[in-house]
Coordinates of C-alpha atoms and ligand atoms in Angstrom, one line a residue:
M1 CA 11.8 165.9 41.7
N2 CA 13.8 162.8 40.0
Y3 CA 16.3 163.8 37.8
D4 CA 18.7 161.0 35.5
V5 CA 21.8 163.1 37.1
I6 CA 22.2 165.4 39.8
I7 CA 25.6 167.7 39.4
I8 CA 26.7 169.9 41.9
G9 CA 28.7 172.5 41.1
A10 CA 28.1 175.1 38.2
G11 CA 32.0 175.6 37.3
P12 CA 33.5 174.6 34.0
A13 CA 33.7 170.8 35.1
G14 CA 29.8 170.9 35.7
Q15 CA 28.7 173.0 33.1
S16 CA 30.5 171.2 30.5
L17 CA 29.5 167.7 31.7
A18 CA 25.8 169.5 32.0
C19 CA 26.1 170.6 27.8
R20 CA 27.2 167.0 27.0
L21 CA 24.4 165.1 29.1
N22 CA 21.8 167.5 27.6
D23 CA 22.9 166.5 24.2
A24 CA 22.2 162.8 25.2
G25 CA 18.8 163.3 26.0
L26 CA 19.1 162.8 29.9
K27 CA 17.1 164.9 32.5
V28 CA 19.8 166.9 34.4
A29 CA 19.6 169.3 37.2
L30 CA 22.9 171.3 37.6
L31 CA 22.6 173.0 41.3
E32 CA 25.3 176.0 42.4
K33 CA 25.2 177.8 45.2
Q34 CA 26.1 181.2 44.0
P35 CA 22.9 183.0 42.9
E36 CA 22.7 183.1 38.9
T37 CA 23.8 186.6 38.3
A38 CA 27.4 186.2 39.8
I39 CA 27.5 182.9 37.1
A40 CA 26.2 184.7 34.8
A41 CA 28.7 187.7 34.5
P42 CA 31.9 186.2 36.4
Q43 CA 34.2 188.5 38.0
Y44 CA 38.1 188.5 36.5
D45 CA 39.6 186.0 39.2
G46 CA 43.6 186.8 38.0
R47 CA 43.5 182.8 36.4
E48 CA 44.5 183.0 33.2
I49 CA 43.9 179.2 32.0
A50 CA 46.1 177.1 29.1
L51 CA 43.4 175.4 27.4
T52 CA 45.4 172.2 25.4
H53 CA 44.2 171.1 21.9
L54 CA 42.2 168.6 23.7
S55 CA 40.1 171.0 25.7
V56 CA 39.3 173.0 23.0
K57 CA 38.5 169.8 21.0
I58 CA 36.2 169.3 24.2
L59 CA 34.7 173.2 23.9
N60 CA 34.0 172.7 20.1
K61 CA 31.9 169.5 20.4
L62 CA 29.9 171.8 23.1
D63 CA 29.8 174.4 20.6
V64 CA 31.2 176.8 22.9
W65 CA 34.2 177.7 21.2
K66 CA 33.7 178.7 17.7
N67 CA 30.5 180.2 19.1
G68 CA 32.2 183.2 20.6
M69 CA 34.9 182.1 22.9
Q70 CA 37.7 181.4 20.3
Q71 CA 37.6 185.7 19.7
H72 CA 38.7 185.7 23.5
A73 CA 41.7 183.1 23.3
T74 CA 45.3 184.2 22.9
E75 CA 47.7 181.6 20.8
M76 CA 50.5 180.2 22.6
L77 CA 53.0 179.5 19.9
G78 CA 55.7 178.1 22.1
A79 CA 57.0 177.4 25.9
R80 CA 60.3 177.8 27.0
V81 CA 61.3 176.5 30.3
I82 CA 64.4 177.6 33.0
D83 CA 66.3 175.6 35.6
G84 CA 67.9 178.0 38.1
T85 CA 70.4 180.2 36.7
S86 CA 71.3 178.2 33.7
D87 CA 71.4 179.8 30.5
H88 CA 70.1 177.0 28.5
T89 CA 66.7 177.2 27.9
L90 CA 64.2 173.9 27.4
A91 CA 62.3 174.7 24.0
F92 CA 58.9 173.2 23.2
E93 CA 57.4 174.1 20.0
R94 CA 53.9 173.1 18.2
P95 CA 53.9 169.2 17.5
D96 CA 52.7 169.6 14.4
Q97 CA 53.2 172.8 12.0
Q98 CA 49.8 172.2 10.7
L99 CA 48.4 173.6 14.3
D100 CA 48.0 177.1 14.6
A101 CA 49.3 176.9 18.1
L102 CA 51.1 174.8 20.9
G103 CA 47.6 175.7 23.4
Y104 CA 45.6 179.3 24.1
M105 CA 45.5 181.5 27.1
F106 CA 42.2 182.0 27.8
A107 CA 40.9 184.0 31.1
N108 CA 38.8 181.8 33.6
Q109 CA 36.3 184.3 34.0
W110 CA 35.5 184.1 30.0
I111 CA 35.5 180.4 30.2
R112 CA 32.6 180.5 32.7
Q113 CA 31.0 183.2 30.7
H114 CA 31.1 181.4 27.5
L115 CA 29.7 178.1 28.9
F116 CA 26.8 179.9 30.6
E117 CA 25.4 181.3 27.7
R118 CA 25.2 177.7 25.6
T119 CA 24.3 176.4 29.4
K120 CA 21.3 178.6 30.1
T121 CA 19.6 177.4 26.4
L122 CA 19.7 173.5 27.6
T123 CA 16.4 172.0 27.4
N124 CA 17.0 169.2 29.2
V125 CA 19.1 170.9 32.1
E126 CA 17.2 172.5 35.0
L127 CA 19.8 175.1 36.7
I128 CA 19.0 175.7 40.4
C129 CA 21.1 178.6 41.6
G130 CA 21.7 180.1 45.2
Q131 CA 21.0 176.9 46.9
S132 CA 23.4 174.8 49.0
V133 CA 23.2 171.0 49.8
S134 CA 22.3 170.6 53.5
D135 CA 22.7 166.6 53.0
V136 CA 23.5 163.5 50.2
R137 CA 22.7 160.4 50.5
T138 CA 23.1 157.3 48.0
N139 CA 21.8 153.7 47.9
K140 CA 21.8 150.8 45.4
E141 CA 18.7 152.2 44.2
Q142 CA 19.5 156.3 44.0
G143 CA 21.4 159.1 45.3
V144 CA 19.0 161.8 47.2
V145 CA 20.3 165.7 47.3
C146 CA 18.3 167.6 50.2
L147 CA 18.7 171.7 49.7
E148 CA 18.7 174.1 52.3
D149 CA 15.2 175.4 51.4
G150 CA 13.8 171.8 52.3
R151 CA 13.6 170.7 48.3
I152 CA 14.4 166.9 48.1
L153 CA 16.0 165.3 44.8
T154 CA 16.7 162.4 43.2
A155 CA 19.3 160.8 40.7
S156 CA 20.6 157.5 39.3
L157 CA 24.0 159.5 39.5
V158 CA 25.3 162.4 41.5
I159 CA 28.3 164.0 40.5
A160 CA 30.2 166.2 43.0
A161 CA 31.5 168.6 40.6
D162 CA 32.5 171.3 43.5
S163 CA 36.0 171.8 42.6
R164 CA 39.4 170.2 44.5
F165 CA 38.1 170.7 48.1
S166 CA 34.8 169.3 47.5
Q167 CA 32.5 169.3 50.5
I168 CA 29.6 166.7 48.5
R169 CA 32.9 164.4 48.2
R170 CA 33.3 164.4 51.9
M171 CA 29.2 164.5 53.0
M172 CA 29.3 161.2 51.0
G173 CA 32.5 159.9 53.0
I174 CA 34.6 159.6 49.8
S175 CA 38.1 160.4 50.8
A176 CA 41.0 162.0 49.1
E177 CA 44.8 162.0 49.4
M178 CA 45.8 165.6 49.6
N179 CA 49.6 166.8 49.3
D180 CA 50.1 170.3 50.9
F181 CA 52.8 172.0 49.6
A182 CA 52.4 175.1 51.8
R183 CA 52.8 177.1 48.8
V184 CA 51.0 180.2 47.2
A185 CA 50.6 181.2 43.8
I186 CA 50.0 185.2 43.3
V187 CA 48.6 185.7 39.8
C188 CA 48.2 189.1 38.2
R189 CA 48.7 191.1 35.0
M190 CA 51.1 193.1 33.6
K191 CA 52.4 195.0 30.4
H192 CA 55.8 195.1 29.1
E193 CA 57.9 196.9 26.9
K194 CA 59.1 194.1 24.3
P195 CA 56.6 191.9 22.7
H196 CA 56.3 188.4 24.0
Q197 CA 56.2 186.5 20.7
Q198 CA 53.6 184.7 22.0
L199 CA 55.7 182.4 24.1
A200 CA 55.3 181.1 27.8
W201 CA 58.0 181.1 30.1
E202 CA 58.3 178.5 33.2
C203 CA 61.2 179.8 35.2
F204 CA 62.2 177.0 37.9
H205 CA 64.2 179.6 40.1
Y206 CA 64.7 177.5 43.4
G207 CA 62.4 177.9 46.5
R208 CA 59.8 180.5 44.0
T209 CA 58.7 179.6 40.3
L210 CA 57.8 182.6 37.9
A211 CA 55.7 182.0 34.9
I212 CA 55.1 184.5 32.4
L213 CA 52.4 183.8 29.8
P214 CA 51.3 185.6 26.6
L215 CA 48.0 187.8 26.7
S216 CA 47.2 190.4 24.2
D217 CA 50.1 192.9 22.9
N218 CA 52.6 193.2 24.9
E219 CA 50.9 191.9 28.1
C220 CA 51.1 188.8 30.4
S221 CA 49.8 187.1 33.5
A222 CA 52.5 186.8 36.0
V223 CA 52.4 183.2 38.0
I224 CA 54.6 183.7 41.2
T225 CA 54.5 180.2 43.4
L226 CA 56.2 180.6 46.4
P227 CA 56.3 179.5 50.1
A228 CA 53.1 180.4 51.9
D229 CA 55.2 182.4 54.4
Q230 CA 56.5 184.3 51.7
A231 CA 53.4 185.5 50.2
A232 CA 52.2 188.4 52.3
A233 CA 55.6 190.4 52.3
V234 CA 55.1 190.0 47.9
Q235 CA 51.7 191.6 48.4
E236 CA 52.2 194.0 50.4
M237 CA 55.4 195.3 47.8
S238 CA 54.3 198.6 46.7
E239 CA 53.4 198.4 42.9
T240 CA 56.7 199.8 41.8
E241 CA 58.2 197.3 43.9
F242 CA 56.5 194.4 42.6
S243 CA 56.8 195.2 39.0
A244 CA 60.8 195.7 39.2
D245 CA 61.0 192.4 41.2
V246 CA 59.2 190.8 38.4
Q247 CA 60.9 192.3 36.0
R248 CA 64.6 191.4 37.6
R249 CA 63.8 187.8 38.5
F250 CA 62.7 187.4 34.6
G251 CA 65.8 188.8 33.4
S252 CA 64.2 191.6 31.9
R253 CA 64.0 189.5 28.9
L254 CA 60.5 191.9 27.9
G255 CA 62.2 194.7 29.1
N256 CA 60.3 197.1 31.8
M257 CA 57.3 195.6 33.6
E258 CA 54.2 197.0 35.2
L259 CA 51.6 195.9 37.2
I260 CA 48.4 196.1 35.7
S261 CA 45.9 194.6 37.7
E262 CA 45.1 193.5 41.6
R263 CA 47.4 190.4 42.8
Y264 CA 45.5 187.6 43.7
A265 CA 46.9 185.1 45.9
Ligands
FAD1 C1 46.4 180.7 39.0 C2 45.5 179.5 38.3 C3 45.6 178.9 37.3 C4 45.1 178.2 36.4 N1 45.6 177.6 35.1 C5 45.4 176.3 34.8 C6 45.7 176.2 33.5 O1 46.5 176.6 32.8 N2 44.9 175.0 33.1 C7 44.2 174.1 33.2 O2 43.7 173.0 33.1 N3 43.5 174.9 35.2 C8 44.2 175.7 35.2 N4 43.8 175.8 36.6 C9 42.8 175.1 37.1 C10 41.7 175.2 36.8 O3 40.9 177.0 37.3 C11 40.1 174.6 37.9 O4 40.5 173.4 37.4 C12 39.0 174.8 37.4 O5 38.5 176.1 37.4 C13 38.5 173.8 38.1 O6 36.7 174.1 37.5 P1 35.7 173.2 38.6 O7 34.5 173.3 37.7 O8 35.8 171.5 38.9 O9 36.0 173.9 39.6 P2 35.2 175.5 40.3 O10 35.7 176.5 38.9 O11 36.0 176.1 41.4 O12 33.6 175.4 40.4 C14 33.1 174.9 41.2 C15 31.8 175.4 41.4 O13 30.8 175.1 42.4 C16 30.0 175.5 43.2 N5 29.9 175.2 44.3 C17 31.0 174.7 45.0 N6 30.4 174.0 46.6 C18 29.2 173.9 45.9 C19 27.9 173.4 47.0 N7 28.2 172.5 48.1 N8 26.7 173.3 46.4 C20 26.7 173.8 45.2 N9 27.5 174.8 44.2 C21 28.7 174.6 45.2 C22 31.4 176.7 42.9 O14 30.2 178.1 43.7 C23 31.7 177.2 41.5 O15 30.8 177.7 40.8 C24 44.4 176.9 37.3 C25 44.0 177.5 38.8 C26 44.8 179.0 38.9 C27 44.4 178.9 40.5

């Protein structure tokens, strides 16, 4: 089969691009290795994404934002940054009082689900799920993509949207510079006693960083970034110990804190 564009990977990047190319009238194949059921109903994975106004503008253009997505967003009114044990707080407010927020918090799961709702209506995009790519080759005329079931697809352009450790990029011999900081992020949802006032906090405690991001009423996402060799110990803490530790490191600004989800590393 021949297409104008083949996109490999139906995550937020691949699906957003497919929506735009569809509107431009191009014939697109969107390949995803997971089964369609998995991308139609993505599971919660702990990621809460801070969307900027530019991202919202793009999602608006794709008819995704106002068509259901907006209701799932939490407005982030401002952000506070703390350096070590300093009492000083660096404050970020809305750049323009006419804007309703500095940015929006949104679970990655919902970004994927809302994009999929739009993707499945696209008439110029063929979604091929549950297939891994066994080979990709390009020459001056075209790109050739071989699927594991033996199908061969061709296109004028092949897009590797298979995430940051892209196997497709490697298969095509394109190098990337990577910097391994040997750090792990542990993410989870917590509830707390005092309202977060829709503020995001980033606490740069030396050696370990703690971000507290506002979700719905008296709930937040905690993101702990720490050296990889300390991650297992944090994952093994009891729920009570973990909650008390986060509360202490955050200086009890939100009162008592309690873990209410799994911890994802
Ligand atoms: C804790 C956390 C917080 C984050 N917060 C933010 C934030 O606040 N703001 C922000 O902008 N970003 C944030 N990010 C980053 C953001 O989640 C990613 O940048 C984004 O999800 C990347 O989307 P993607 O479509 O490129 O990749 P992915 O979401 O990884 O999707 C890639 C897709 O490609 C598929 N795939 C992989 N290999 C193949 C293959 N060989 N063949 C076919 N399909 C394949 C996968 O199954 C997957 O569906 C955060 C990330 C984490 C972990």
